[in-house]
Coordinates of C-alpha atoms and ligand atoms in Angstrom, one line a residue:
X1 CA -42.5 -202.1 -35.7
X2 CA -39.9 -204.9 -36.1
X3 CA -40.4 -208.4 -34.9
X4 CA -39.7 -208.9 -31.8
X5 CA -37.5 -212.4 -30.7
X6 CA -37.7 -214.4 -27.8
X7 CA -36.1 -213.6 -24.7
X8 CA -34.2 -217.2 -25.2
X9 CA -32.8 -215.9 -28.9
X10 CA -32.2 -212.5 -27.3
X11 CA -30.3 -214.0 -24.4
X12 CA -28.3 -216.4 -27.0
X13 CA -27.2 -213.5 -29.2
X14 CA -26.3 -211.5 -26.5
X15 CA -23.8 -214.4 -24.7
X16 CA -22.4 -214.7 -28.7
X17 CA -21.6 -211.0 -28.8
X18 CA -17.9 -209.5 -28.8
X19 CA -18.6 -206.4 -27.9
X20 CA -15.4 -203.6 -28.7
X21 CA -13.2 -202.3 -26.0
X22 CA -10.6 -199.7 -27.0
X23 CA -11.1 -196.4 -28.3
X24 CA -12.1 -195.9 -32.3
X25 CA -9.6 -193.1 -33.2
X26 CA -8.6 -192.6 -36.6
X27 CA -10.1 -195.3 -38.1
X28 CA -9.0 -197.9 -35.8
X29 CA -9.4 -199.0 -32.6
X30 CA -6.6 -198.1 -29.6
X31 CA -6.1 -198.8 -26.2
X32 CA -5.5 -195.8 -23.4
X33 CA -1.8 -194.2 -23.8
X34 CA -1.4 -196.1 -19.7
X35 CA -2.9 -199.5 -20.6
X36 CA -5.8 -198.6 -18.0
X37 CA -9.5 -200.2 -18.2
X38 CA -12.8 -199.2 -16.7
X39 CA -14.9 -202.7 -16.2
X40 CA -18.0 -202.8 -17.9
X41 CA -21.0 -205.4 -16.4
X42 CA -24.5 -206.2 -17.2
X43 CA -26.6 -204.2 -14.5
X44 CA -29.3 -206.4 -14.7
X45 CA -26.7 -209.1 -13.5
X46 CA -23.7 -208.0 -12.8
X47 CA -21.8 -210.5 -15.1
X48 CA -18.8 -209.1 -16.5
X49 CA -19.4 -208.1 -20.6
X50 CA -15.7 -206.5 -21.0
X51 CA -13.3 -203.9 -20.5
X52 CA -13.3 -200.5 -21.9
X53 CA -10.2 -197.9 -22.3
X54 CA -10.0 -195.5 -19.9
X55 CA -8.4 -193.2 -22.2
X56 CA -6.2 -189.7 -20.5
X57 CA -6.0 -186.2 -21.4
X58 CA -3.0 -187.6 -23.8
X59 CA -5.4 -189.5 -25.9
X60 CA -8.3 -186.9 -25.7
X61 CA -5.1 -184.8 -27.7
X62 CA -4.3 -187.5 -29.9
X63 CA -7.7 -187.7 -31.1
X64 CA -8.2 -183.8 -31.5
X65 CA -5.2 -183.6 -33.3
X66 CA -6.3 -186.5 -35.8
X67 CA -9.6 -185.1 -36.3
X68 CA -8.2 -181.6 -36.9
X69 CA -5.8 -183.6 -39.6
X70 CA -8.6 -184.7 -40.9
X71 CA -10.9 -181.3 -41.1
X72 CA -8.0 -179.3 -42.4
X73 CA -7.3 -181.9 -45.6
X74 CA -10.3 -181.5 -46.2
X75 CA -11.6 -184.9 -47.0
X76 CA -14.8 -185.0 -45.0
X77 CA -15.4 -181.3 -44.7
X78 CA -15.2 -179.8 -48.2
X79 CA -16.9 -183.2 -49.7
X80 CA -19.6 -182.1 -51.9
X81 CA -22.9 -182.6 -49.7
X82 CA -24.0 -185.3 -51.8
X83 CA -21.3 -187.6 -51.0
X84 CA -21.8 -187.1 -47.6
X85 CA -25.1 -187.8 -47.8
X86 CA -24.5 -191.2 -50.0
X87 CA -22.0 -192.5 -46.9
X88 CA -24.2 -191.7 -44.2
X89 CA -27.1 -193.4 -45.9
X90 CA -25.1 -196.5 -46.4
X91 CA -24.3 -195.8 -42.3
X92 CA -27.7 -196.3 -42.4
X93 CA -28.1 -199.2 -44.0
X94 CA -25.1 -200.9 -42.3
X95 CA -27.0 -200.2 -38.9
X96 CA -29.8 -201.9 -40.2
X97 CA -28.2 -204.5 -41.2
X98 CA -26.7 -204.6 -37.4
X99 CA -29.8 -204.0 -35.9
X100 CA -30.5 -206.5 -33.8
X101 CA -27.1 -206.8 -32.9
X102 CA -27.1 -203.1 -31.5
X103 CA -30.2 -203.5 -29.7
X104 CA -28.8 -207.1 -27.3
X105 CA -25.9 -204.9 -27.0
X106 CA -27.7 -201.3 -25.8
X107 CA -30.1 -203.5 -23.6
X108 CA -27.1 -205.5 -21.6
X109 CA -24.7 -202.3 -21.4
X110 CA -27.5 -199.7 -19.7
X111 CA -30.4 -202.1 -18.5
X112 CA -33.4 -200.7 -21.1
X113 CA -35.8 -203.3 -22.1
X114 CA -35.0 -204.9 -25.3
X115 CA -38.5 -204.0 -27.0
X116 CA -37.2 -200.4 -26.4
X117 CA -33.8 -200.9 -27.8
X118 CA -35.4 -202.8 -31.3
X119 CA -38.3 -200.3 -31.5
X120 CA -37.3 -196.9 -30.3
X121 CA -33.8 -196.5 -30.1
X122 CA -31.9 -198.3 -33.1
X123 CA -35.0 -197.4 -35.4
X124 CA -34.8 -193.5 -34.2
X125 CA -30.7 -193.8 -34.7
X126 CA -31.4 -195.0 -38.8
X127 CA -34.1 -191.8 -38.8
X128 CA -31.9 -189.6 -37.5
X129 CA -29.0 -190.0 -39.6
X130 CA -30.9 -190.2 -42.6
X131 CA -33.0 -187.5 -42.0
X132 CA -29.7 -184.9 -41.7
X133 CA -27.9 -186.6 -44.4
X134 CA -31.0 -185.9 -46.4
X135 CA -30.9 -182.0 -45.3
X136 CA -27.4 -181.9 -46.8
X137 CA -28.1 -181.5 -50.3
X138 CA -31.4 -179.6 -49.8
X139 CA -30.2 -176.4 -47.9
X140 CA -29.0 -172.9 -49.0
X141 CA -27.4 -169.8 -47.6
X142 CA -28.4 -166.3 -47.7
X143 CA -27.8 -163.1 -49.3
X144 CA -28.1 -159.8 -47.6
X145 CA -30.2 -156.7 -49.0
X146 CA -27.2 -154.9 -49.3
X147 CA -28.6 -152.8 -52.4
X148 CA -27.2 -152.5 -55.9
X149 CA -23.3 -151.2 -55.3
X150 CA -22.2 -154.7 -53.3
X151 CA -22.8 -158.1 -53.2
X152 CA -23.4 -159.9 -49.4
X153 CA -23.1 -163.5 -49.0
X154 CA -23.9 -164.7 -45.8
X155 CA -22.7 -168.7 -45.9
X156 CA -22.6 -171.2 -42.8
X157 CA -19.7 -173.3 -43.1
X158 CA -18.5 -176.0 -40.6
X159 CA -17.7 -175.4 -37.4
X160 CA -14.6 -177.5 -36.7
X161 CA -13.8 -180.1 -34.6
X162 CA -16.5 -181.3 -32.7
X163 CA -15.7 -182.6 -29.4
X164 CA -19.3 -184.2 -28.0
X165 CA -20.1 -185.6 -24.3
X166 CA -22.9 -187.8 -23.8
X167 CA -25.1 -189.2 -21.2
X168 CA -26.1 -193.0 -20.2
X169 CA -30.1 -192.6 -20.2
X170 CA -29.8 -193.1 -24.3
X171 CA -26.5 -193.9 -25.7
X172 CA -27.1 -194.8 -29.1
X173 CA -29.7 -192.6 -29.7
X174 CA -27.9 -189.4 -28.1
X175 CA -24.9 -190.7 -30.2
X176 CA -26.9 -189.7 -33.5
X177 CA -28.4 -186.7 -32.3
X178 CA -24.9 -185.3 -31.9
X179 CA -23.2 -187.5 -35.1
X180 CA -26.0 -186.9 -37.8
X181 CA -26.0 -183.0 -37.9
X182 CA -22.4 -182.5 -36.9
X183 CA -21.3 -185.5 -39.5
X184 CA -23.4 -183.8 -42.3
X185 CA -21.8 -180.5 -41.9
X186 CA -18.7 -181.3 -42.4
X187 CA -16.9 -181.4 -39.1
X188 CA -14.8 -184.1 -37.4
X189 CA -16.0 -185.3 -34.5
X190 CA -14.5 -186.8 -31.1
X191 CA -17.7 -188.0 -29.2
X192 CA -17.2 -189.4 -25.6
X193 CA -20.0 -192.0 -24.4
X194 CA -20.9 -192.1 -20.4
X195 CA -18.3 -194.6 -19.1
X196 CA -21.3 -197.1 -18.0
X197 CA -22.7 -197.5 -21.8
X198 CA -19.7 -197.1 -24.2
X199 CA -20.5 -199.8 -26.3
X200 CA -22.8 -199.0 -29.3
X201 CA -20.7 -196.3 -30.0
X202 CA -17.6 -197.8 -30.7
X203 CA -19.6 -200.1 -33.0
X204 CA -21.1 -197.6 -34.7
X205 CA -17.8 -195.8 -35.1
X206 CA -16.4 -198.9 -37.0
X207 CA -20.1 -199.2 -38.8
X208 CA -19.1 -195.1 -40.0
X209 CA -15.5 -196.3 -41.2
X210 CA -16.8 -199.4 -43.2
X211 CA -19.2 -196.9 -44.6
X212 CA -17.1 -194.4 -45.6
X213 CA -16.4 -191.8 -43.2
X214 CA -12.4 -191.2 -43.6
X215 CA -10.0 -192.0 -40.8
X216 CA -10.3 -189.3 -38.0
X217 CA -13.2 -187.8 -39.0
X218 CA -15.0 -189.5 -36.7
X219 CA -14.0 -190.9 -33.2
X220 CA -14.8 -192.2 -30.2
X221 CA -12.7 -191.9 -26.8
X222 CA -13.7 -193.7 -24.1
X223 CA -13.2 -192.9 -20.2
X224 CA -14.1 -190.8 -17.0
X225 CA -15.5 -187.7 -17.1
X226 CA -13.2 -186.2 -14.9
X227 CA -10.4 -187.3 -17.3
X228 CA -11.5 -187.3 -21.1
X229 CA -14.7 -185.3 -20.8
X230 CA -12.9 -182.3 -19.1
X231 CA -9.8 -182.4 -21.4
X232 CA -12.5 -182.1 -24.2
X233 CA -14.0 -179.3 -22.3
X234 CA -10.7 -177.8 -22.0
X235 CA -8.7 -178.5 -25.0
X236 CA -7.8 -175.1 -27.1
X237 CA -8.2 -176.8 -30.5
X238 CA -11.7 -177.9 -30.2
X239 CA -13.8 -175.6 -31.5
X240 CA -17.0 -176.6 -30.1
X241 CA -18.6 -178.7 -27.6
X242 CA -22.6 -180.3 -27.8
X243 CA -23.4 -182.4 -24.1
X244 CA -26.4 -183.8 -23.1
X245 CA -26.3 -184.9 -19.1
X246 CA -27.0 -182.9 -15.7
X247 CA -26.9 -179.3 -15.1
X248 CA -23.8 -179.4 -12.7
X249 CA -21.7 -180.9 -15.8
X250 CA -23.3 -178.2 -17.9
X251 CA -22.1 -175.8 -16.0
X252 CA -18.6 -177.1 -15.8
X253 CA -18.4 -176.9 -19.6
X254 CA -19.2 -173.2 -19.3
X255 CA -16.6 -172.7 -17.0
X256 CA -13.9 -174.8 -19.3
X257 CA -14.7 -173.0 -22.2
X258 CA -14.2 -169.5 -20.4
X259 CA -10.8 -170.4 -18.9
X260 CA -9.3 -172.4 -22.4
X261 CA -10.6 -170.9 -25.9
X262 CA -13.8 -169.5 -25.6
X263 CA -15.5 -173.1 -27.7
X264 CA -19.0 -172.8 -28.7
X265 CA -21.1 -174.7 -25.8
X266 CA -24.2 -176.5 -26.7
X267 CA -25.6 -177.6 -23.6
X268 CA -28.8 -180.5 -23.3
X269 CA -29.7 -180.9 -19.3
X270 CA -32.0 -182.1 -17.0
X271 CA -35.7 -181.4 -16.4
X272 CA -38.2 -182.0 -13.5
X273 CA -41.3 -181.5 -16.4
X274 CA -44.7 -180.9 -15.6
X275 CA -48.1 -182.3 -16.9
X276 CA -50.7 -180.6 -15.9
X277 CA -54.6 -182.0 -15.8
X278 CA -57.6 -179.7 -15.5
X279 CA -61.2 -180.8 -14.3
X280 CA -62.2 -180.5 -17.6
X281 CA -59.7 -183.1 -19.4
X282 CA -61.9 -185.6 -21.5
X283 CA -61.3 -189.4 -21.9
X284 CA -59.6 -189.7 -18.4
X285 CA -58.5 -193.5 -19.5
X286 CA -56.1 -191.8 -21.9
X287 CA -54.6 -189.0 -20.4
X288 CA -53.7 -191.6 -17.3
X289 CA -52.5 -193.6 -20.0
X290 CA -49.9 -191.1 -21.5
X291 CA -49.4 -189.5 -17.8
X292 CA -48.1 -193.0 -16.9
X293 CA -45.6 -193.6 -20.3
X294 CA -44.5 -189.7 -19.1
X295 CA -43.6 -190.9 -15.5
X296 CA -42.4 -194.1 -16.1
X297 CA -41.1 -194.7 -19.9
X298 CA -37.5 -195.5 -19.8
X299 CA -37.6 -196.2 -16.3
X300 CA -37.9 -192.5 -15.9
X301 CA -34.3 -192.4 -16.5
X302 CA -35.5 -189.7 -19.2
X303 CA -34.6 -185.5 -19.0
X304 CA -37.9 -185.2 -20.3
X305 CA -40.0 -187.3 -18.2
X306 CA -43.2 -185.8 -16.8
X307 CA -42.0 -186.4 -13.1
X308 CA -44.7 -184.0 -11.4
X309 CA -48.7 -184.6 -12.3
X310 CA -49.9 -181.4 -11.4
X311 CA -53.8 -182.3 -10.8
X312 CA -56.6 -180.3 -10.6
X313 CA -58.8 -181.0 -7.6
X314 CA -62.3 -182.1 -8.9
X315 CA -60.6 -184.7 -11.1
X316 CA -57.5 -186.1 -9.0
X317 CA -59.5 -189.2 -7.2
X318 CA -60.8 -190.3 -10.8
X319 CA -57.4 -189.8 -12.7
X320 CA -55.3 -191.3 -9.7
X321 CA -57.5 -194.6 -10.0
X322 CA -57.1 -194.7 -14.2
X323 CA -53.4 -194.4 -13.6
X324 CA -52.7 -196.9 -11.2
X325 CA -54.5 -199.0 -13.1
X326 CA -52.1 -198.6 -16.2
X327 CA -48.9 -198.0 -13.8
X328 CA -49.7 -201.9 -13.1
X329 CA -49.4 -203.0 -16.6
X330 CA -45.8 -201.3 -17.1
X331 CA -44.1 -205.0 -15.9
X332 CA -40.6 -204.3 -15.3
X333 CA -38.0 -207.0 -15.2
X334 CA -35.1 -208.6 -17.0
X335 CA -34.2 -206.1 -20.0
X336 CA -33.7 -208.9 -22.7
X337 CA -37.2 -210.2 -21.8
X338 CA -39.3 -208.7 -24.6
X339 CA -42.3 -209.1 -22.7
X340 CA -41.4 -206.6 -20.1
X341 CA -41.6 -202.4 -20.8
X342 CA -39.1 -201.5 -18.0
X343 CA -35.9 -203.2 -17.3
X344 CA -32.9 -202.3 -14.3
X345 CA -31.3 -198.9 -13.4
X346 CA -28.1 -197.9 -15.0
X347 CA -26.0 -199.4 -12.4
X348 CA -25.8 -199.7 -8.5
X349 CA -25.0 -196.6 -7.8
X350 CA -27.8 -195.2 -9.4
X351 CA -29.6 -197.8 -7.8
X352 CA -28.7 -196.2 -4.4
X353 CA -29.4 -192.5 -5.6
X354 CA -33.0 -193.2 -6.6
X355 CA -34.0 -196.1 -3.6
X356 CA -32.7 -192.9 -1.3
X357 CA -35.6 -190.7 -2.3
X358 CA -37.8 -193.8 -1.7
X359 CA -36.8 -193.1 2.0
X360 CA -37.0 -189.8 1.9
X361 CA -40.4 -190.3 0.7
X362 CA -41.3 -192.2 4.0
X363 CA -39.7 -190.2 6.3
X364 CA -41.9 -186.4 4.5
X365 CA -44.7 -188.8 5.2
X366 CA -46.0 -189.0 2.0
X367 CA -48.8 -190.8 0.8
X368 CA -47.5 -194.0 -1.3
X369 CA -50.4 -195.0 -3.7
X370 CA -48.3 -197.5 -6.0
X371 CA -44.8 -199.4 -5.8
X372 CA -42.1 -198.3 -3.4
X373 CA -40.2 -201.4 -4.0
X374 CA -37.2 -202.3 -5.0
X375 CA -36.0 -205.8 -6.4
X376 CA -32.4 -207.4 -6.4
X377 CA -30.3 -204.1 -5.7
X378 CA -31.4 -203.2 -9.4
X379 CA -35.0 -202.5 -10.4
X380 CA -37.1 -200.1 -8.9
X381 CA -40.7 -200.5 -8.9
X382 CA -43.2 -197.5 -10.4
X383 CA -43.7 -195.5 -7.7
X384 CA -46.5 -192.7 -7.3
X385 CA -46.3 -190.6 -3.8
X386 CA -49.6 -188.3 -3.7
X387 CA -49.5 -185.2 -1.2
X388 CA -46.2 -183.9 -2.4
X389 CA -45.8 -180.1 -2.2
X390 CA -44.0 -178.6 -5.1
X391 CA -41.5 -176.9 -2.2
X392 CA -40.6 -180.7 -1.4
X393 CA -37.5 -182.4 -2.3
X394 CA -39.6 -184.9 -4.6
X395 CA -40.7 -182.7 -6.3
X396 CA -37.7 -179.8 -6.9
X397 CA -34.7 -182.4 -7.7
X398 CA -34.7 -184.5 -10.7
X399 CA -34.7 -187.9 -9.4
X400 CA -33.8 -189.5 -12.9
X401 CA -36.3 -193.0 -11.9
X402 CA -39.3 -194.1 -12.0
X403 CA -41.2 -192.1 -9.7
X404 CA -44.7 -189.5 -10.2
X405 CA -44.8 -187.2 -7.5
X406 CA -48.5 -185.4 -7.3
X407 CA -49.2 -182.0 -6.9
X408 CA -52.7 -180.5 -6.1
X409 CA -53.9 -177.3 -7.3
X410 CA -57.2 -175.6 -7.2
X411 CA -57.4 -174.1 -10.3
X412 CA -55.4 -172.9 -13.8
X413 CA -53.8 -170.1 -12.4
X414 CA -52.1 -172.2 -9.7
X415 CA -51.4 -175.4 -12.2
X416 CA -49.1 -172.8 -14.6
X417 CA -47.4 -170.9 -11.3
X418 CA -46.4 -174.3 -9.6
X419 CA -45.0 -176.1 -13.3
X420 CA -43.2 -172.6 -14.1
X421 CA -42.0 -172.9 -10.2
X422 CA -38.9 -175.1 -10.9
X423 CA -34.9 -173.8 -11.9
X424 CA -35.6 -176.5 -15.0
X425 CA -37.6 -175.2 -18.7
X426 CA -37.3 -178.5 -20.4
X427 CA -40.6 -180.4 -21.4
X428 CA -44.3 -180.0 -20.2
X429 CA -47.8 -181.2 -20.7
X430 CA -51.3 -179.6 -20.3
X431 CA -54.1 -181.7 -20.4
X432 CA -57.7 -180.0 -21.2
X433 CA -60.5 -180.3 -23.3
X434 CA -60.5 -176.5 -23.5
X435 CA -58.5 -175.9 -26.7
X436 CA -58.3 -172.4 -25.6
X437 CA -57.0 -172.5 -22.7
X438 CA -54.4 -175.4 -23.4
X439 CA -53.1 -173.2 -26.2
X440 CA -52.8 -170.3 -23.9
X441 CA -51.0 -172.7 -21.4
X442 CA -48.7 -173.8 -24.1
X443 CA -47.6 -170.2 -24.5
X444 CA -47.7 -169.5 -21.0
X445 CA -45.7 -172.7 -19.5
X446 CA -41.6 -171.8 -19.7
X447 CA -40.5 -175.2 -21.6
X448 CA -38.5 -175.9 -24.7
X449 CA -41.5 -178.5 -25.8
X450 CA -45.3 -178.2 -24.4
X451 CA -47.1 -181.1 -25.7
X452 CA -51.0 -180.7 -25.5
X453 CA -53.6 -183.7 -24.4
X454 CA -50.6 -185.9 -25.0
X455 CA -46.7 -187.3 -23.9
X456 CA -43.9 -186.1 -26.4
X457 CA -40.8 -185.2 -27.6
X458 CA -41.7 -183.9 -31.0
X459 CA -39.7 -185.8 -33.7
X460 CA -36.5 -185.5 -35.8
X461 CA -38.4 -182.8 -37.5
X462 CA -38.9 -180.0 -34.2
X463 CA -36.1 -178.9 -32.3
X464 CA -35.7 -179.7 -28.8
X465 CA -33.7 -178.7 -25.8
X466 CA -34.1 -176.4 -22.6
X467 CA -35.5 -173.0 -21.1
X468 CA -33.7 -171.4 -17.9
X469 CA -31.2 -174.7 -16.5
X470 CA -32.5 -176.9 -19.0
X471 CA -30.6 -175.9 -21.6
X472 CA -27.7 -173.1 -23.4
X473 CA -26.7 -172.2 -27.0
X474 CA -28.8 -174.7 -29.7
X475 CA -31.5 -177.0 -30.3
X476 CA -31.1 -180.7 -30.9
X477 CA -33.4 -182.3 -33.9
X478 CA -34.6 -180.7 -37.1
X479 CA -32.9 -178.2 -38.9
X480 CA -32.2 -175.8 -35.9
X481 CA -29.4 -179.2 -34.8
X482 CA -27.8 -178.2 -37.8
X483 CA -26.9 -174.5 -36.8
X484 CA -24.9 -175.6 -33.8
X485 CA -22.3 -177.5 -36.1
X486 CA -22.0 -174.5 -38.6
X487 CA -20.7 -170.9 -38.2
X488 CA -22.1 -167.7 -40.2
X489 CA -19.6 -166.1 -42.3
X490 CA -19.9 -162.8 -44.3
X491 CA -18.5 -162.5 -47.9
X492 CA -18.7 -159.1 -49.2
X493 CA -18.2 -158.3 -52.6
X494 CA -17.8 -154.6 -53.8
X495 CA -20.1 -154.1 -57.1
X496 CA -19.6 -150.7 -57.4
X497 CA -18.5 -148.8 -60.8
Ligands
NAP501 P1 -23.6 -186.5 -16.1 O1 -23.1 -187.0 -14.8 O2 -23.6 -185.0 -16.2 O3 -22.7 -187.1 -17.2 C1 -22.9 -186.8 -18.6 C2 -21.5 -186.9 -19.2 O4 -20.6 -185.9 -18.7 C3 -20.9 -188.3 -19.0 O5 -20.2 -188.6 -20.2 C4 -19.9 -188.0 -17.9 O6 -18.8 -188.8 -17.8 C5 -19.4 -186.6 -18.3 N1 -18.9 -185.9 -17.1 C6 -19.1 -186.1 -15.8 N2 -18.4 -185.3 -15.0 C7 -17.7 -184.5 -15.9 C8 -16.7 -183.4 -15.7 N3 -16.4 -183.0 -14.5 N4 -16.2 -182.9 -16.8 C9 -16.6 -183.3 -18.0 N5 -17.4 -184.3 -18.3 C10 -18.0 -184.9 -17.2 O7 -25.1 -186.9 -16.4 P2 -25.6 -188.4 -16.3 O8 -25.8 -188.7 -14.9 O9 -24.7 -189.3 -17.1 O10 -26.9 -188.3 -17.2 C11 -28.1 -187.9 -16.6 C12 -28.4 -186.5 -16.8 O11 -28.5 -186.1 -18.2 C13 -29.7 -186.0 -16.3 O12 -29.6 -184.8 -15.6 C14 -30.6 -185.8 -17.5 O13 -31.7 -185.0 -17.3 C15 -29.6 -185.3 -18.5 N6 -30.1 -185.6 -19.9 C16 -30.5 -184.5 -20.6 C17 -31.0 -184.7 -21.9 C18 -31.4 -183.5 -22.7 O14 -31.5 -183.6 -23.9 N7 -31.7 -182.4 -22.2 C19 -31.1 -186.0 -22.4 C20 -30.6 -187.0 -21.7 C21 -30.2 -186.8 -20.4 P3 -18.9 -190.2 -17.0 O15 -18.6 -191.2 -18.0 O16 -17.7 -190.2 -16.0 O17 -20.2 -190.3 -16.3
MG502 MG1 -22.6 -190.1 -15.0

């Protein structure tokens, strides 16, 4: 854990910052082809922090056809591992050295407390890169039992050029899940951030340059969606696309890739994840404890946040009493306030979608047993409705804030049915003190990560992504990341006489 400053230092460096504004493409930074802007403010206060590009389809192929440059001379891709490794370490270091710097800056651009930003997020970024660029040197390919007359190679080389979307829920930190497996392959990469949190990864692009990463290997396009995330989607030289955000724009990319060159599609979506609590779930404290980091870490502005507490009967009164109690010390409030564990909502328009299921809340008639609040427009209190039936809307659609919807069940049979009832596979919990049977609910519950008595994502080391709408095509994290950024080929070599 780092040192946290005060709120007064925090605010001080952030009103010193000079955050970027255009694009980082081929190793420099560059304004949209029409001049245009998208206007970047603080969503904890609206102040205005700068402008970004709003970049066209024009730039989206100026920037493949650098980064294709780029691949083809080889420069980045046919480096020998090692050097790879030795720039993206000193990317490492460079962040470090930045650190505290990136954190003000993540904090004002998307509203995440700071304490996050220092603790989580910039210190997960450093172990993420330098985990893959430590896999560089350290992995081999294959031959085939082809017997004695031929020789089968089966080698994974690197896929291409990258073209990567991203979210707003995690910018930095989706930023290197995408950047430190497809960087240590070999490809070049044009990564688009969500237009409300572009900023960390322009600054880590020029952080990559100073390091060492040549000019075009790695960029960053800012913009729309609709504009420079679907002329990624669409564009016939990119060889491969890896997004993280909602299931609708997951299924666009499917449909881009059909209709323009068949890409490779690596898709990371959203989740509406279970934990489950049986009567028999020992230390009660602690399971309300992680139920309530589930629910509300991140301002449950997280795909894998446990948004339905499925509750076994004989327990639920006990539990719901242990987790208001820690619900209450979750103090939410002004992100660069390193006191506070929940800061604002992405912006006001996600403001609006998440207050609107606060009313839809009231008018199902369900039973409010913490928050319901909102504050300024911008913060929205922990909320806990009890009573909620999984067929209801709370508890179906991914409401992406911080709100626990409970379900009742009567016994295990009817806790895996209703957290298998849902169109998402992403992340689940089981709660018991029956190793047994929370093993055989870890088999039996349809997620890409089941986490047992506790609230998880695994680490850099286990791969994670989604069953059924959660996910398509590849893992993010641990060695399985690296597949998606490499292809298989077959080199067959006659022996015979
Ligand atoms: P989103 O609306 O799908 O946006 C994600 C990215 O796609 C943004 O960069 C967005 O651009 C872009 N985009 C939007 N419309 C597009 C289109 N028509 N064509 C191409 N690109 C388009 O998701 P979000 O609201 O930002 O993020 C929240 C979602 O992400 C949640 O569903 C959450 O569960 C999911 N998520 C999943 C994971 C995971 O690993 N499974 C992790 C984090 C978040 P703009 O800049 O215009 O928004
Ligand atoms: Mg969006």
């Amino acid at each position: 854990m780092t040192d946290l400053l005060t709120l007064a230092e925090y605010t001080s460096i952030a009103e010193k910052l000079t955050p970027p504004s255009d694009s980082f493409i081929n190793g420099g930074f560059r304004p949209s082809s029409n001049g245009a802007k998208i206007v970047v403010t603080n969503p904890a206060t609206g102040a205005h922090i700068t402008d970004i590009a709003a970049c066209t389809a024009e730039d989206v192929d100026f920037a493949v056809s650098k980064a294709r440059d780029a691949f083809e001379s080889g420069v980045w891709s046919k480096k020998h591992p090692s050097e790879r490794k030795r720039i993206l370490l000193k990317l490492c270091d460079l962040i470090e050295e930045n650190a505290t710097e990136l954190a003000v800056m993540e904090s004002i651009d998307s509203g995440k407390p700071i304490a996050d930003c220092v603790n989580i997020d910039i210190s997960e970024v450093i172990h993420t890169l330098s985990w893959h660029a430590e896999l560089m040197d350290k992995i081999y390919d294959q031959t085939a039992p082809v017997g004695n007359d031929a020789m089968a190679m089966i080698v994974r080389e690197p896929v291409g050029v990258v073209g990567a979307v991203l979210p707003w829920n995690f910018p930095i930190l989706m930023l290197a899940w995408k950047m430190a497996p497809s960087l240590a392959a070999g490809c070049s990469v044009v990564l688009k951030p969500a237009a409300q949190t572009s900023l960390t990864a322009l600054r880590v692009a020029e952080l990559a340059y100073q390091a060492g990463v040549p000019a075009g290997v790695f960029n960053v396009i800012t913009g729309s969606g609709k504009e420079v995330g679907e002329a990624i989607g669409r564009h016939m030289d990119v060889d491969m696309v890896t997004f993280t955000g909602s299931t609708a724009t997951g299924r666009r990319f499917l449909g881009y890739s059909a209709e323009s060159n068949i890409k490779e599609v690596v898709l990371e979506l959203g989740g509406k994840n279970p934990c489950i609590v049986l009567d028999d779930a020992e230390d009660i404290d602690t399971v309300a404890e992680q139920v309530v980091a589930a629910a509300f870490w991140n301002m449950g502005e997280n795909c894998s946040a446990g948004s339905r507490l499925i509750v076994q009967s004989g327990i639920k009164d006990e539990l719901l009493s242990h987790i208001v109690k820690h619900s209450k010390e979750w103090k939410t409030g002004n992100p660069l306030d390193p006191s506070n564990q929940l800061g604002c909502l992405v912006d006001t328009n996600h403001f609006s979608k998440v207050a609107e299921y606060l009313d839809i809340a009231k008018e199902d008639k369900h039973k409010l047993i913490l928050g319901g609040e909102t504050v300024d427009g911008r913060y929205v209190m922990p909320t806990i409705y009890d009573g909620v039936k999984n067929t209801d809307r709370l508890a179906v659609e991914e409401i992406f804030g911080p709100v626990l919807s409970v379900i009742t069940v009567d016994s295990y049979e009817e806790a895996i049915a209703v957290a298998n009832d849902t169109e998402y596979g992403l992340a689940a919990s089981i709660f018991s003190a029956n190793s047994k049977k929370s093993l055989r609910a870890a088999r039996e519950l349809k997620a890409g990560t089941v986490t047992v008595n506790c609230f998880g994502e695994g680490d850099i080391s286990t791969p994670f992504g989604g069953y059924k709408q959660s996910g398509f095509g590849g893992r993010d994290n641990s060695i399985h990341a690296h597949d998606q950024f490499t292809q298989l080929k077959t080199i067959w070599v006659d022996l015979s006489e």
